[in-house]
Every structure is written in C-alpha cells, then in structure tokens.
GROMACS .gro file of C-alpha atoms in nm:
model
  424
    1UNK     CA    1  -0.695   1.445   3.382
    2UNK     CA    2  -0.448   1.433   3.082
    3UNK     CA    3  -0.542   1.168   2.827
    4UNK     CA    4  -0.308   0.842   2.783
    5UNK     CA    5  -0.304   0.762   2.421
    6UNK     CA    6  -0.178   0.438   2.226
    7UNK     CA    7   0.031   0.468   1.943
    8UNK     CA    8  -0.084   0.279   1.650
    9UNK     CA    9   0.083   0.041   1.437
   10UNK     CA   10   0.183   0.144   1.097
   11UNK     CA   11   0.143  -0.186   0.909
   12UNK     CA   12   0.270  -0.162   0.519
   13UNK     CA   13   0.297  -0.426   0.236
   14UNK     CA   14   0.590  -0.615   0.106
   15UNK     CA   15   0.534  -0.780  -0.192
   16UNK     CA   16   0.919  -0.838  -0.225
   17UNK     CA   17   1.212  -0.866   0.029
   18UNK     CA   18   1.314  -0.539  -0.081
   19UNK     CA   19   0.982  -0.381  -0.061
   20UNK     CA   20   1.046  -0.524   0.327
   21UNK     CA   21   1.333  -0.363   0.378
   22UNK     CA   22   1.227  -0.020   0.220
   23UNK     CA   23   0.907  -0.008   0.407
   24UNK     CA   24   1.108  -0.074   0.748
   25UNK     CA   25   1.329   0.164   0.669
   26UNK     CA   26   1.073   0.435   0.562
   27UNK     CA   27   0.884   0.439   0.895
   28UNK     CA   28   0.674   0.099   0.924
   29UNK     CA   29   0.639  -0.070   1.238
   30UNK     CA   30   0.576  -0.424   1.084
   31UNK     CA   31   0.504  -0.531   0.754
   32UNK     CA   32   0.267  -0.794   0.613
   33UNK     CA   33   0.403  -1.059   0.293
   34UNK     CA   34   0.298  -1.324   0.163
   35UNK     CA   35   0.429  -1.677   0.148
   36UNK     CA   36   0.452  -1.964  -0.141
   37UNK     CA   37   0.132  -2.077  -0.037
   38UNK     CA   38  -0.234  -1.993   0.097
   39UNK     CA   39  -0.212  -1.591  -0.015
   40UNK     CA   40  -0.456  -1.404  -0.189
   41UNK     CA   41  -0.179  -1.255  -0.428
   42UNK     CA   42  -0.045  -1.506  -0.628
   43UNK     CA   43   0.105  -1.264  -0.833
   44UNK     CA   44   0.303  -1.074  -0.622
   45UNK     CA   45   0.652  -1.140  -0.538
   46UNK     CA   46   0.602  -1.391  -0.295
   47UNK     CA   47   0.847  -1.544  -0.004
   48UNK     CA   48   1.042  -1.863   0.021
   49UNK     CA   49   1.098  -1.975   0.370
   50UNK     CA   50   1.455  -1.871   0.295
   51UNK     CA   51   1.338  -1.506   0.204
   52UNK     CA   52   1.103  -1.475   0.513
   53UNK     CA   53   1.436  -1.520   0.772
   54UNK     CA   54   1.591  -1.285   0.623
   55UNK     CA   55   1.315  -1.062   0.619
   56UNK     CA   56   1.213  -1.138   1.020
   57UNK     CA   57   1.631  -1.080   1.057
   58UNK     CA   58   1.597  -0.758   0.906
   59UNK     CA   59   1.280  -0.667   1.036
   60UNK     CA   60   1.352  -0.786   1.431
   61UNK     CA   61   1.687  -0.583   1.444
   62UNK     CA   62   1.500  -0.267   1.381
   63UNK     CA   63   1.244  -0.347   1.640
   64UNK     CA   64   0.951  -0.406   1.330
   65UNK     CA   65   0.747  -0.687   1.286
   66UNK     CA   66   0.688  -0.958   1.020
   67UNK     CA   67   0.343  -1.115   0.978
   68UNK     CA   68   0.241  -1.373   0.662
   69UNK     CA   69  -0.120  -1.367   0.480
   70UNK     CA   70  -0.264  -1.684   0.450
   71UNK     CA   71  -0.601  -1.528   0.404
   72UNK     CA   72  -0.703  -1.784   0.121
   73UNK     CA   73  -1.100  -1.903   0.113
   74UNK     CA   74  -0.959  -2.289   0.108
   75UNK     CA   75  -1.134  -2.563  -0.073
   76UNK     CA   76  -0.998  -2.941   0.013
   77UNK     CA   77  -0.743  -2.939  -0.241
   78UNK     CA   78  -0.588  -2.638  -0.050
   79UNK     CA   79  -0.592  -2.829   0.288
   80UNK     CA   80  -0.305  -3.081   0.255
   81UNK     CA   81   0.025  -2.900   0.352
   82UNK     CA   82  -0.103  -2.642   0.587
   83UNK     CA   83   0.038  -2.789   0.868
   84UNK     CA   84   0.427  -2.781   0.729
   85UNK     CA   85   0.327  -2.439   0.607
   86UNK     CA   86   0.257  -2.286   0.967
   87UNK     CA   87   0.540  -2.480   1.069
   88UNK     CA   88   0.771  -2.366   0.811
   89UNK     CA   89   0.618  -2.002   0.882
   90UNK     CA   90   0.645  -2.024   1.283
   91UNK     CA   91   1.028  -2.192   1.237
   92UNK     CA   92   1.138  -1.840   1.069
   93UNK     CA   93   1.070  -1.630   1.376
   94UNK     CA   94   0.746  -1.463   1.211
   95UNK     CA   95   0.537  -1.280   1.417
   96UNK     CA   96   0.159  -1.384   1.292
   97UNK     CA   97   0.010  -1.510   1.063
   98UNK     CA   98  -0.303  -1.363   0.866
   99UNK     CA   99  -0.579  -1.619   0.808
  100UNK     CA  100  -0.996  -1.638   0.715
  101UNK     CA  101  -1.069  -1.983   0.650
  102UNK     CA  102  -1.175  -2.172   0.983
  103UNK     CA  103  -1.022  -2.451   0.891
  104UNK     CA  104  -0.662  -2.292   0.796
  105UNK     CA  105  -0.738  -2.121   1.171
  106UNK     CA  106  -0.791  -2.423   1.368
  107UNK     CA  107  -0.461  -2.649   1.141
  108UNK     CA  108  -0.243  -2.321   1.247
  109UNK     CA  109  -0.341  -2.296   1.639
  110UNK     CA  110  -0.296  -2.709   1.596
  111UNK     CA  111  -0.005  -2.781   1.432
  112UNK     CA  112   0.250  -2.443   1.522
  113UNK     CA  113   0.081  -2.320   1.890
  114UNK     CA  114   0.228  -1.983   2.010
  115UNK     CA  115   0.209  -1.885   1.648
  116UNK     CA  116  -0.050  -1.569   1.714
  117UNK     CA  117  -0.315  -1.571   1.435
  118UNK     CA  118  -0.499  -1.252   1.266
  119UNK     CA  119  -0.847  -1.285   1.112
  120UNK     CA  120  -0.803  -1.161   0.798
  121UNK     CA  121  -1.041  -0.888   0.641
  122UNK     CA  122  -1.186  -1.125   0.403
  123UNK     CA  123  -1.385  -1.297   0.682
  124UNK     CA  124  -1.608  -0.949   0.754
  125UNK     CA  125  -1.603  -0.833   1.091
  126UNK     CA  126  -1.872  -0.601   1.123
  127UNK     CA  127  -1.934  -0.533   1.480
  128UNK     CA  128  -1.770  -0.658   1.854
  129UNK     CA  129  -1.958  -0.966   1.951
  130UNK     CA  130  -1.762  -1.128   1.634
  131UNK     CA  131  -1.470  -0.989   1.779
  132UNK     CA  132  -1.496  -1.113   2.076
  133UNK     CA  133  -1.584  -1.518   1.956
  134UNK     CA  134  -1.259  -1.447   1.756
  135UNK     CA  135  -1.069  -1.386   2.080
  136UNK     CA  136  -1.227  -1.623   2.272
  137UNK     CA  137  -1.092  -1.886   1.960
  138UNK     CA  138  -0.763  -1.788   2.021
  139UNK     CA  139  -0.704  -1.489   1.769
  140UNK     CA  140  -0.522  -1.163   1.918
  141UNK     CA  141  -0.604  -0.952   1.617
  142UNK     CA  142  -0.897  -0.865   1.406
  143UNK     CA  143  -0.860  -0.674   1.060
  144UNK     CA  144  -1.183  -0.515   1.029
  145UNK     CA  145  -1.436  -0.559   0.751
  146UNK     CA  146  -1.357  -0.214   0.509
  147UNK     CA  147  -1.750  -0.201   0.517
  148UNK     CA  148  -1.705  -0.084   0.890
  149UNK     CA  149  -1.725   0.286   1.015
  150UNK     CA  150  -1.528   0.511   1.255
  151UNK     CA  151  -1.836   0.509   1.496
  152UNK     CA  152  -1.855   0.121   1.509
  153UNK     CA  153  -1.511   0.112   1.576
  154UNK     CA  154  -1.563   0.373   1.871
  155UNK     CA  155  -1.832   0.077   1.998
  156UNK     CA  156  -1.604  -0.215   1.925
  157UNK     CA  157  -1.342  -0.077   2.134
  158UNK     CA  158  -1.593  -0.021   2.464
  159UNK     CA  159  -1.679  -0.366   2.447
  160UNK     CA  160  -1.350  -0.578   2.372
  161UNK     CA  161  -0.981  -0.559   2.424
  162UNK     CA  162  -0.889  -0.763   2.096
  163UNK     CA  163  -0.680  -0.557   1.864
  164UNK     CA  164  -0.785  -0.401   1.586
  165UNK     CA  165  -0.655  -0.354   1.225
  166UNK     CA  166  -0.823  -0.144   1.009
  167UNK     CA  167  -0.741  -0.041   0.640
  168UNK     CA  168  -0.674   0.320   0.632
  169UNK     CA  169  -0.502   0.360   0.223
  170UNK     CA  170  -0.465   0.197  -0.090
  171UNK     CA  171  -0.711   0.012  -0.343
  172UNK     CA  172  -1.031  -0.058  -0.255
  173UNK     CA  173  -1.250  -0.363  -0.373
  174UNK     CA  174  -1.529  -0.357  -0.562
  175UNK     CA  175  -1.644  -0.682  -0.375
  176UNK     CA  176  -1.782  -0.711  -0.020
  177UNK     CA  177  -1.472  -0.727   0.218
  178UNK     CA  178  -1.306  -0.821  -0.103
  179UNK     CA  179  -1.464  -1.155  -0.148
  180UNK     CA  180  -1.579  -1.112  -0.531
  181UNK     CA  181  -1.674  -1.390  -0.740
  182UNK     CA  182  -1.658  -1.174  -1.083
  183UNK     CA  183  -1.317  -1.260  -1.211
  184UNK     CA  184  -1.388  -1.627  -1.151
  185UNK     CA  185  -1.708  -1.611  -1.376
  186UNK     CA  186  -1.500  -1.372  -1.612
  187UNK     CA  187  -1.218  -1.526  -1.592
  188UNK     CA  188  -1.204  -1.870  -1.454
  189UNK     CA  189  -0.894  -1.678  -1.191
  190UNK     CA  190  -1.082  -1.770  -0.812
  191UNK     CA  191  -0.958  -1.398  -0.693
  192UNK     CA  192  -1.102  -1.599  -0.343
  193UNK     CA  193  -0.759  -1.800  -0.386
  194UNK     CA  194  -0.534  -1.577  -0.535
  195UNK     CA  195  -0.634  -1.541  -0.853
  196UNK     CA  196  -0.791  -1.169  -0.892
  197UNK     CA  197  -0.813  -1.051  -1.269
  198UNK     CA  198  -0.882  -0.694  -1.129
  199UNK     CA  199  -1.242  -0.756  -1.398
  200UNK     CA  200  -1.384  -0.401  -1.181
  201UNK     CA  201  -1.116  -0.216  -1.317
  202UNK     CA  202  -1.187  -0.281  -1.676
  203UNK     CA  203  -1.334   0.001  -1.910
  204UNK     CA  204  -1.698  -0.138  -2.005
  205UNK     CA  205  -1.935   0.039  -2.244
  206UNK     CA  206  -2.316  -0.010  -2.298
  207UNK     CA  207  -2.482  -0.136  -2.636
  208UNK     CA  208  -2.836  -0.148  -2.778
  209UNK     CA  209  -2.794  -0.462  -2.951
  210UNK     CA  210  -3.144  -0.479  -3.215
  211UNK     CA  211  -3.222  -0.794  -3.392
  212UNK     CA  212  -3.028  -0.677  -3.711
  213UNK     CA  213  -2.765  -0.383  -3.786
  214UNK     CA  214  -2.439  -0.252  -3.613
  215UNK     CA  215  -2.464  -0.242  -3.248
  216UNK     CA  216  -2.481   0.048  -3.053
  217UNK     CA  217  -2.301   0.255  -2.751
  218UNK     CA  218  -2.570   0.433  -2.546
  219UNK     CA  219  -2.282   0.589  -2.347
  220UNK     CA  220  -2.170   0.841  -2.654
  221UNK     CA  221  -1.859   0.932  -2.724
  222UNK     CA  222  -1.641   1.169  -2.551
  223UNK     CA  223  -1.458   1.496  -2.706
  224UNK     CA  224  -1.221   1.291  -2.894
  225UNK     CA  225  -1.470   1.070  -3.056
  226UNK     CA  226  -1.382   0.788  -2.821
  227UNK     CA  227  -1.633   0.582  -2.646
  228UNK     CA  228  -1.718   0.679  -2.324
  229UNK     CA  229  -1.674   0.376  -2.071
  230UNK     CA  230  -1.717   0.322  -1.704
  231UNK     CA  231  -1.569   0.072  -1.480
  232UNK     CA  232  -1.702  -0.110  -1.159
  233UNK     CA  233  -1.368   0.038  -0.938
  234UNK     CA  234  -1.352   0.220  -0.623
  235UNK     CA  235  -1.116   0.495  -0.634
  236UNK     CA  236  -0.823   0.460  -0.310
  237UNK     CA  237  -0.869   0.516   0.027
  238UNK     CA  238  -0.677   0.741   0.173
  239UNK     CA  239  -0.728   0.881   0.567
  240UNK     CA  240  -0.404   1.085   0.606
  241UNK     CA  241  -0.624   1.396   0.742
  242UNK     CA  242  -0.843   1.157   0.987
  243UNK     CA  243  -0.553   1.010   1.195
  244UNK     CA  244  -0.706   1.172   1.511
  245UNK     CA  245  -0.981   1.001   1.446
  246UNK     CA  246  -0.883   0.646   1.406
  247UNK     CA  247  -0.630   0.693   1.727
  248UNK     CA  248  -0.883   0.816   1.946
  249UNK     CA  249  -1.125   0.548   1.815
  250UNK     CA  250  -0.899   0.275   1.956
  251UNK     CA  251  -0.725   0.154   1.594
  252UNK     CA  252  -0.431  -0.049   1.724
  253UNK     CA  253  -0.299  -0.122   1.354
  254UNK     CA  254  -0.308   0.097   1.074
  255UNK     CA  255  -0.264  -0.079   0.743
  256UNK     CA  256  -0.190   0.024   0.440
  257UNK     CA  257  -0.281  -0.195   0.104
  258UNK     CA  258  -0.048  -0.242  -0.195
  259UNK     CA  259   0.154  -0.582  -0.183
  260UNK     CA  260   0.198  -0.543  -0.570
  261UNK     CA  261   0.244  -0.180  -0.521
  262UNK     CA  262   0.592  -0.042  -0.641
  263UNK     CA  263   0.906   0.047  -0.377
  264UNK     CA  264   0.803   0.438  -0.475
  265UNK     CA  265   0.438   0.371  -0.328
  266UNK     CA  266   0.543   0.187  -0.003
  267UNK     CA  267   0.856   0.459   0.097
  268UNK     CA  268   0.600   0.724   0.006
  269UNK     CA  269   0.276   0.613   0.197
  270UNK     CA  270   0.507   0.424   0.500
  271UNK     CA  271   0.678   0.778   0.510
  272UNK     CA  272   0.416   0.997   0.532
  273UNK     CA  273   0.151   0.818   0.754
  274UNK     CA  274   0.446   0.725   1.004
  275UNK     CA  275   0.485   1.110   0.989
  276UNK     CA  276   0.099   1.172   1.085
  277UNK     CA  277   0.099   0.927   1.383
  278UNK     CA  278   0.418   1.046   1.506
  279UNK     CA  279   0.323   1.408   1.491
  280UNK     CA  280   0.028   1.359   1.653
  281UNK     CA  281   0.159   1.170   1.971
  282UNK     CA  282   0.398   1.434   2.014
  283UNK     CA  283   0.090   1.691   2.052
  284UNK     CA  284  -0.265   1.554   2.020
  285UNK     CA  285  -0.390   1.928   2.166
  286UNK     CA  286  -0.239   2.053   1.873
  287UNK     CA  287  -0.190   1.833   1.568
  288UNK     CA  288  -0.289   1.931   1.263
  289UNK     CA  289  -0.267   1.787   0.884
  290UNK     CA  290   0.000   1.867   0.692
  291UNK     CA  291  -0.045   2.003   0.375
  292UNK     CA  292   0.263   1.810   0.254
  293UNK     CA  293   0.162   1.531   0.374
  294UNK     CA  294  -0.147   1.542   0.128
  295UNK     CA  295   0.067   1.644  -0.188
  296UNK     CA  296   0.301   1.375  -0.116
  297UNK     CA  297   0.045   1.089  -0.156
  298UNK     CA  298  -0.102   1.278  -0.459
  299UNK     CA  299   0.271   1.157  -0.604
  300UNK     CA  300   0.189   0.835  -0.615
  301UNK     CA  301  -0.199   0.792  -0.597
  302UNK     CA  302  -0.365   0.581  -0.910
  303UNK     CA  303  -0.697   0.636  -0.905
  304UNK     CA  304  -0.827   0.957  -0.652
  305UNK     CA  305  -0.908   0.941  -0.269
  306UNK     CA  306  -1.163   0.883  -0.045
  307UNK     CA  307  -1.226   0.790   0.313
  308UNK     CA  308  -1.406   0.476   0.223
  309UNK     CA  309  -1.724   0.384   0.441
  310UNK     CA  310  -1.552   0.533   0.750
  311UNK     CA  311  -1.793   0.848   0.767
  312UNK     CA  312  -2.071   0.784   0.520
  313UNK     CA  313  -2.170   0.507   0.232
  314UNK     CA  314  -1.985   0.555  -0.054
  315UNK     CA  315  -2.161   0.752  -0.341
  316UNK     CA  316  -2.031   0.815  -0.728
  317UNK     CA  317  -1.814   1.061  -0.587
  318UNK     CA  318  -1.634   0.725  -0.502
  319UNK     CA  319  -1.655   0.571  -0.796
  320UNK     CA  320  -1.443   0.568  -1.116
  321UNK     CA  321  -1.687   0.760  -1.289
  322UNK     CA  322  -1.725   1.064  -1.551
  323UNK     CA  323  -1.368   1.270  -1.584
  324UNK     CA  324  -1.047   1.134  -1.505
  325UNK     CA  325  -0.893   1.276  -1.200
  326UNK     CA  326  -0.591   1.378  -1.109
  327UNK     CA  327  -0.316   1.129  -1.150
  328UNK     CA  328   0.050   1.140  -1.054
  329UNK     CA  329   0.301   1.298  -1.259
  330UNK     CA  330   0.573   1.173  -1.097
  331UNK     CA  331   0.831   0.852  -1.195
  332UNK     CA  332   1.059   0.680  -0.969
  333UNK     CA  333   1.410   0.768  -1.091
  334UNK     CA  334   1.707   0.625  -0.859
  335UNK     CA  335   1.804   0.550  -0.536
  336UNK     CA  336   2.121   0.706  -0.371
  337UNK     CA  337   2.411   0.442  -0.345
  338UNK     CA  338   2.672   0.691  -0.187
  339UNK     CA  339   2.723   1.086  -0.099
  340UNK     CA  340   3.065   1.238  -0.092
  341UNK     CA  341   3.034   1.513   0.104
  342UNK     CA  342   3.379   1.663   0.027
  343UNK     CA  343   3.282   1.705  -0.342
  344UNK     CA  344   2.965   1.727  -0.302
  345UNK     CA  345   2.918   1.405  -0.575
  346UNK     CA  346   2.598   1.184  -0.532
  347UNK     CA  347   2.608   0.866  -0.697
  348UNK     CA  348   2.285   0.719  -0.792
  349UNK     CA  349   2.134   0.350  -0.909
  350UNK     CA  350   1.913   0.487  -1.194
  351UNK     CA  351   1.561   0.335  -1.205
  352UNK     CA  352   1.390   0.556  -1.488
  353UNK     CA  353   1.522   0.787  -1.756
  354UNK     CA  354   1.644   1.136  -1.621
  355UNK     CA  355   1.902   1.394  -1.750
  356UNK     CA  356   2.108   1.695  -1.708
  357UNK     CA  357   1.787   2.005  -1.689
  358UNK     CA  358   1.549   1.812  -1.524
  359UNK     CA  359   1.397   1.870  -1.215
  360UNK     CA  360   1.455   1.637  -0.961
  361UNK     CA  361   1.325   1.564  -0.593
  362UNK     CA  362   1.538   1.341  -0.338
  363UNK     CA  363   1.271   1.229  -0.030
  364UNK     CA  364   1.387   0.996   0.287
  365UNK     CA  365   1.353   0.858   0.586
  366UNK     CA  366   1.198   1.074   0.822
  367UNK     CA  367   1.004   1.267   0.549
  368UNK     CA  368   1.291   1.438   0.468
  369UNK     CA  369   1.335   1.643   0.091
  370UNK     CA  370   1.511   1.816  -0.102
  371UNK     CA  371   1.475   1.915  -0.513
  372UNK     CA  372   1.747   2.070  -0.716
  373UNK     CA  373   1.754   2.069  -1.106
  374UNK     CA  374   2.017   1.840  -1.233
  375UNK     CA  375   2.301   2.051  -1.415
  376UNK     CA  376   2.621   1.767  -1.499
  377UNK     CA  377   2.590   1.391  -1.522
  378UNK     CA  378   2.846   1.098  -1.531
  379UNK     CA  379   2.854   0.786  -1.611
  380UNK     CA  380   3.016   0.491  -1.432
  381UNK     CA  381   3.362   0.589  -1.623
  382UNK     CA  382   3.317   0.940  -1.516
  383UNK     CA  383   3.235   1.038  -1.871
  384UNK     CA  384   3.002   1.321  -1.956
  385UNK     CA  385   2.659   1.219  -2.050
  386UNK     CA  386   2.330   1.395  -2.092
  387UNK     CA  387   2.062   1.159  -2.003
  388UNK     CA  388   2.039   0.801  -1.767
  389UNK     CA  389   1.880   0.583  -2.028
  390UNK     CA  390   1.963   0.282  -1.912
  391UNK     CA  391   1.788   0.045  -1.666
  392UNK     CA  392   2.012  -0.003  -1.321
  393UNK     CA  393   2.272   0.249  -1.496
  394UNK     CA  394   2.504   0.404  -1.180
  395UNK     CA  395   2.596   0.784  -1.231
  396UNK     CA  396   2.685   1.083  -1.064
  397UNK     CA  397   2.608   1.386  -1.060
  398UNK     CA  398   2.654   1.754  -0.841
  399UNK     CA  399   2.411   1.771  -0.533
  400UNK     CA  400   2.512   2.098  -0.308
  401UNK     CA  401   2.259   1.924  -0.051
  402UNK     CA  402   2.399   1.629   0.209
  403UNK     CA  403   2.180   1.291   0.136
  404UNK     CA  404   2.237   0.940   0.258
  405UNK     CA  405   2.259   0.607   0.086
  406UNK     CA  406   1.886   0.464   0.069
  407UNK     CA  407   1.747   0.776  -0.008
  408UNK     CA  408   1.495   0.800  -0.340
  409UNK     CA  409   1.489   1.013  -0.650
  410UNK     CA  410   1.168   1.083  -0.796
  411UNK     CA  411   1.077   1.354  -1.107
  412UNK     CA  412   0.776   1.462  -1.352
  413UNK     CA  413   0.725   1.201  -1.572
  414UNK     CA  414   0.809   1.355  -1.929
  415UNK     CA  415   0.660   1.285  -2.293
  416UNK     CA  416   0.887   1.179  -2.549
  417UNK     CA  417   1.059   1.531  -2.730
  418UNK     CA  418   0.923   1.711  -2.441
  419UNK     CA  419   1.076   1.850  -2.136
  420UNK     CA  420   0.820   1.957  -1.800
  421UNK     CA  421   0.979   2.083  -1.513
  422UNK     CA  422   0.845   2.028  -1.143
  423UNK     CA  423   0.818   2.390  -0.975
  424UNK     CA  424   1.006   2.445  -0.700
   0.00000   0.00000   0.00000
C-alpha cells in the first residue's frame, strides 16, 4: 500500500517586517516574530501591534502563517500586562503564540481563548508523556527540546497526535534547551528574559597565574604568534541532507533559528529547505540531496554544521574548537527593483559595495540563479560609474538574463585593493 505522507511546515524567523515579507516570499509557510514584550530577543527588531497586522495581512494573503514568541522565563515584575498583550496579539489576526512560562500559558488561554498556544523550546520536552500533559492543557504544538533525537521523535509520534516543532538549522546554544544562566553571572543581561550577551561565543584563553611574575597562557600561541583561544559555542545545525528523516519521523514544523539573522540568511535557508521538502513530496521513492542545496547554505553559514543531537551526542567535532572552518565568502549586494526586458537593463537597490568586473550571482524565489560578471554600471542619472559605494545607492546595469523585482544579488566578499572573482 502506497505511503500517505504529511508535508511539513517550513517555519523561518522574522526579526523585522521585512525579514517577514522576504521569508514569505522565499518559500516559508509561516514565520515566527517577536513582539514589544515577553521575547527572548530583546535585541532584535521587534513588532508593534501596528507592525504585526501588517505582517498577518501580508502573511494571510499568501496562505502563510504568523505566530509571536513570548517564550520569556517570567518573574512577577513580568506578569502585569500579559493579559492586554495576548489581547493585543489575538486582536491582530495572529495565528499562535509561543510561550514557556506556566503562568504566561494559563493568563493567554484566560484572557484571549481561541488564541492557540505553542510550548516553546525553552521549557524541554524530552519525551511524549510531556507532550501529551501539554495537550491535555490546551497547547496544539510542542517545539521540542534541541537535546531530543530523531528516534525519540519516531516514539513521540506513536504515542500522541500533538504537533511537533523541531529545530532543524541555525545557532545552537551552549545552554540546556537554551536556558543558560552564564551571561547573567557575566553580564548581569538575564538571556532567560531577553537579555543574551552571546558570553559562549567569546574567545577565552587559559593562564597559570603563580603567586608573583607575568601570567601565563597554557594554550600557546598559534602560527602568527597570537594566543590560541577557545570558546564555549556550538557550531550551526544544519539537516538539509536528513529531510527524509525528519518527514518520515512525523516532524509537523520545521524551524529554522535566526530572528537577528540578516534578509541574505532567511531568503537563503527559507529557499533552500522549502526546496528539500518540496522535492521530496513530489518523489519520496526517489529524492535525493542536492548538492546545491548544500553549497548554498555554505553562503551564508557562520560557524560550520552539524546535525545537532539528532543522531548521536555532540562531540568536539561540534564544537568551536582548533582551526577555523570554512566561512562564507559571500556579501549581500542588492535587491532587484525592476527588469526591462526590452533592453535588457536591471535596476538594482545596492546593499554592499560592487562594481563593473565583479562577479555577481542573482538567486530567487523558487531557488532560482543565475551569475554573470558585471561589465557597465549607472548611476541613478544614468551616468557611468565604476563601483556602487554607496549604502541604498539605485543603479543599473546590463543583465542578458530575465529576473524579477524581489530577487537578491549576492558576490565574494573582496579585500580592500583586491579583486576575487566567484567561478562560474
């Protein structure tokens, strides 16, 4: 009998109301943000209520979904206003809210019913008789502890029919379920309220420190006679070639981190994991990774990949330790305001410095790409120029390939007095 699969929910961040609109428009299903209140990233670029209907607007006419973190760990101050919040929230047509305090829980389910509440990561659900109190309090959704692993997820899903939400790319943390306590003693910044000082991704070294004398490094020096250092960090998840896996396994939502992430990370990763699923629904007999869809996440990957705790506990080979790894060498360059197809003109919003002789790579919707080396530029007077310098700058330029407005530029990032070229 012929298998009937579910297709998963591609769930990406918006730390902005563009970011929103981008990731939509790249390939997500729904999107997760953040309000003025109760989110664990205070320094992202949080939504007014104002923002967050235009945002459900946008989001609801393309048949995508909106939900709000509210995932703080709340102490009493945080308690007074909840109950406007989850109004305010429920009153702009969002469609959940993500919460881990019990007491945030029980104010939402009170004071804006119908409003359908996720338990948030942060509250470390680690196997499916938690999953199942959480439905029986109400909750639809569970977003899994990132401690949990493909085959626990294969038992969750014989014995309950909540969803599940599982992390499957971005930046891991250091702390259990992301519940650290290090930046607050660091810091005095309660990353457990918003507040994260990112204190695991510092560079640390290691002294001898004797009674009297200069102190010092046990950790050497490296081939450039700086000090060697370490940090506490986790390199990024990343489970682009185990999308079989978490389909089959009974993932409902497949979320990607990054709220503070830039608009190239969330077209890139919303693009190419809305590829995967999509190619493998078509034909699960027959799916396989793509290659491409490896090399395009390499473009904007900080810090090295791993699959987490999903198939084994994480060893140094997940750490950010020893050599540096491979890092991105592209830069987000522009974004395509119009394409005249008659003269074959693209005009472009410029985001980062590019010029005539560089080597450039347009990528859209639909994983869609094209790269040409630029040979004429223009500025907004249709004067000849050499290089995009400035910040927001429109030109145009010749681009023998159709593209549409809302597609992105990206190229190699290049040292000052030098030119690299990306091979085509």
């Amino acid at each position: 009998m012929e298998r009937t699969l579910k297709r998963p929910e591609v769930l990406a961040p918006a730390g902005t109301l563009e970011k929103l609109k981008v990731a939509i428009d790249y390939g997500a299903d729904a999107v997760y943000i953040g309000g003025d209140a109760y989110g664990l990233r205070t320094r992202a670029g949080n939504f007014s209520f104002d923002q967050m209907k235009t945002g459900v607007e946008y989001a609801h006419a393309r048949h995508a979904k909106v939900y709000v973190a509210a995932n703080i760990v709340a102490h009493e101050q945080d308690l007074p206003g909840a109950e406007d919040f989850f109004r305010n929230v429920q009153a702009q047509g969002v469609d959940a809210v993500i919460v881990s305090d019990p007491a945030l829980i029980e104010t939402c389910i009170l004071s804006a019913p119908g409003l359908p509440v996720h338990l948030s990561t942060q509250a470390s659900s680690c196997n499916w008789e938690t999953l199942n109190f959480w439905q029986d309090e109400g909750l639809e959704r569970v977003v899994l502890a990132r401690e949990v692993g493909i085959e626990e997820i294969r038992e969750m899903r014989k014995h309950t029919d909540i969803q599940i939400e599982a992390f499957i790319h971005g930046a891991m943390c250091i702390g259990y379920s992301g519940r650290c306590v290090l930046s607050n003693h660091m810091g005095l910044r309660d990353a457990n309220r918003g507040g994260c000082a990112q204190n695991c991704r510092w560079k640390y070294d290691l002294f001898d420190l004797p009674q009297l004398g200069d102190k010092q490094s046990l950790l050497g020096t490296d081939d450039n006679g700086k000090p060697e250092a370490f940090s506490m960090s986790a390199v990024d998840m990343a489970m682009i070639e185990h999308i079989p896996d978490l389909i089959d396994a009974g993932v409902d939502s497949l979320k990607i981190e990054g709220r503070m992430k830039t608009v190239h990370y969330v077209s890139t990763v919303a693009n190419v994991y809305s590829a995967a699923v999509d190619a493998y629904m078509r034909d699960p007999e027959h799916y396989q990774t793509d290659p491409a869809w490896v090399d395009e996440l390499w473009k904007v990957a900080q810090r090295g990949m791993s699959t987490g705790f999903y198939y084994d506990t994480p060893d140094e080979q997940d750490e950010l330790l020893g050599e540096q790894r491979k890092r991105p060498s592209y830069a987000f360059i522009g974004e395509v305001e119009h394409y005249d197809a008659a003269t074959q003109t693209v005009t472009v919003q410029q985001r980062n410095n590019f010029g005539v002789g560089d080597h450039i790579e347009f990528y859209g919707p639909g994983f869609t790409h094209y790269a040409m080396t630029v040979e004429d530029l223009h500025d907004e007077d249709g004067e000849a120029i050499d290089r995009a310098p400035h910040a927001m700058q429109i030109v145009t330029f010749h681009c023998p390939h159709r593209v549409a407005p809302g597609d992105f530029l990206r190229g190699l990032k290049v040292r000052r007095h030098t030119r690299t070229h990306v091979q085509a």
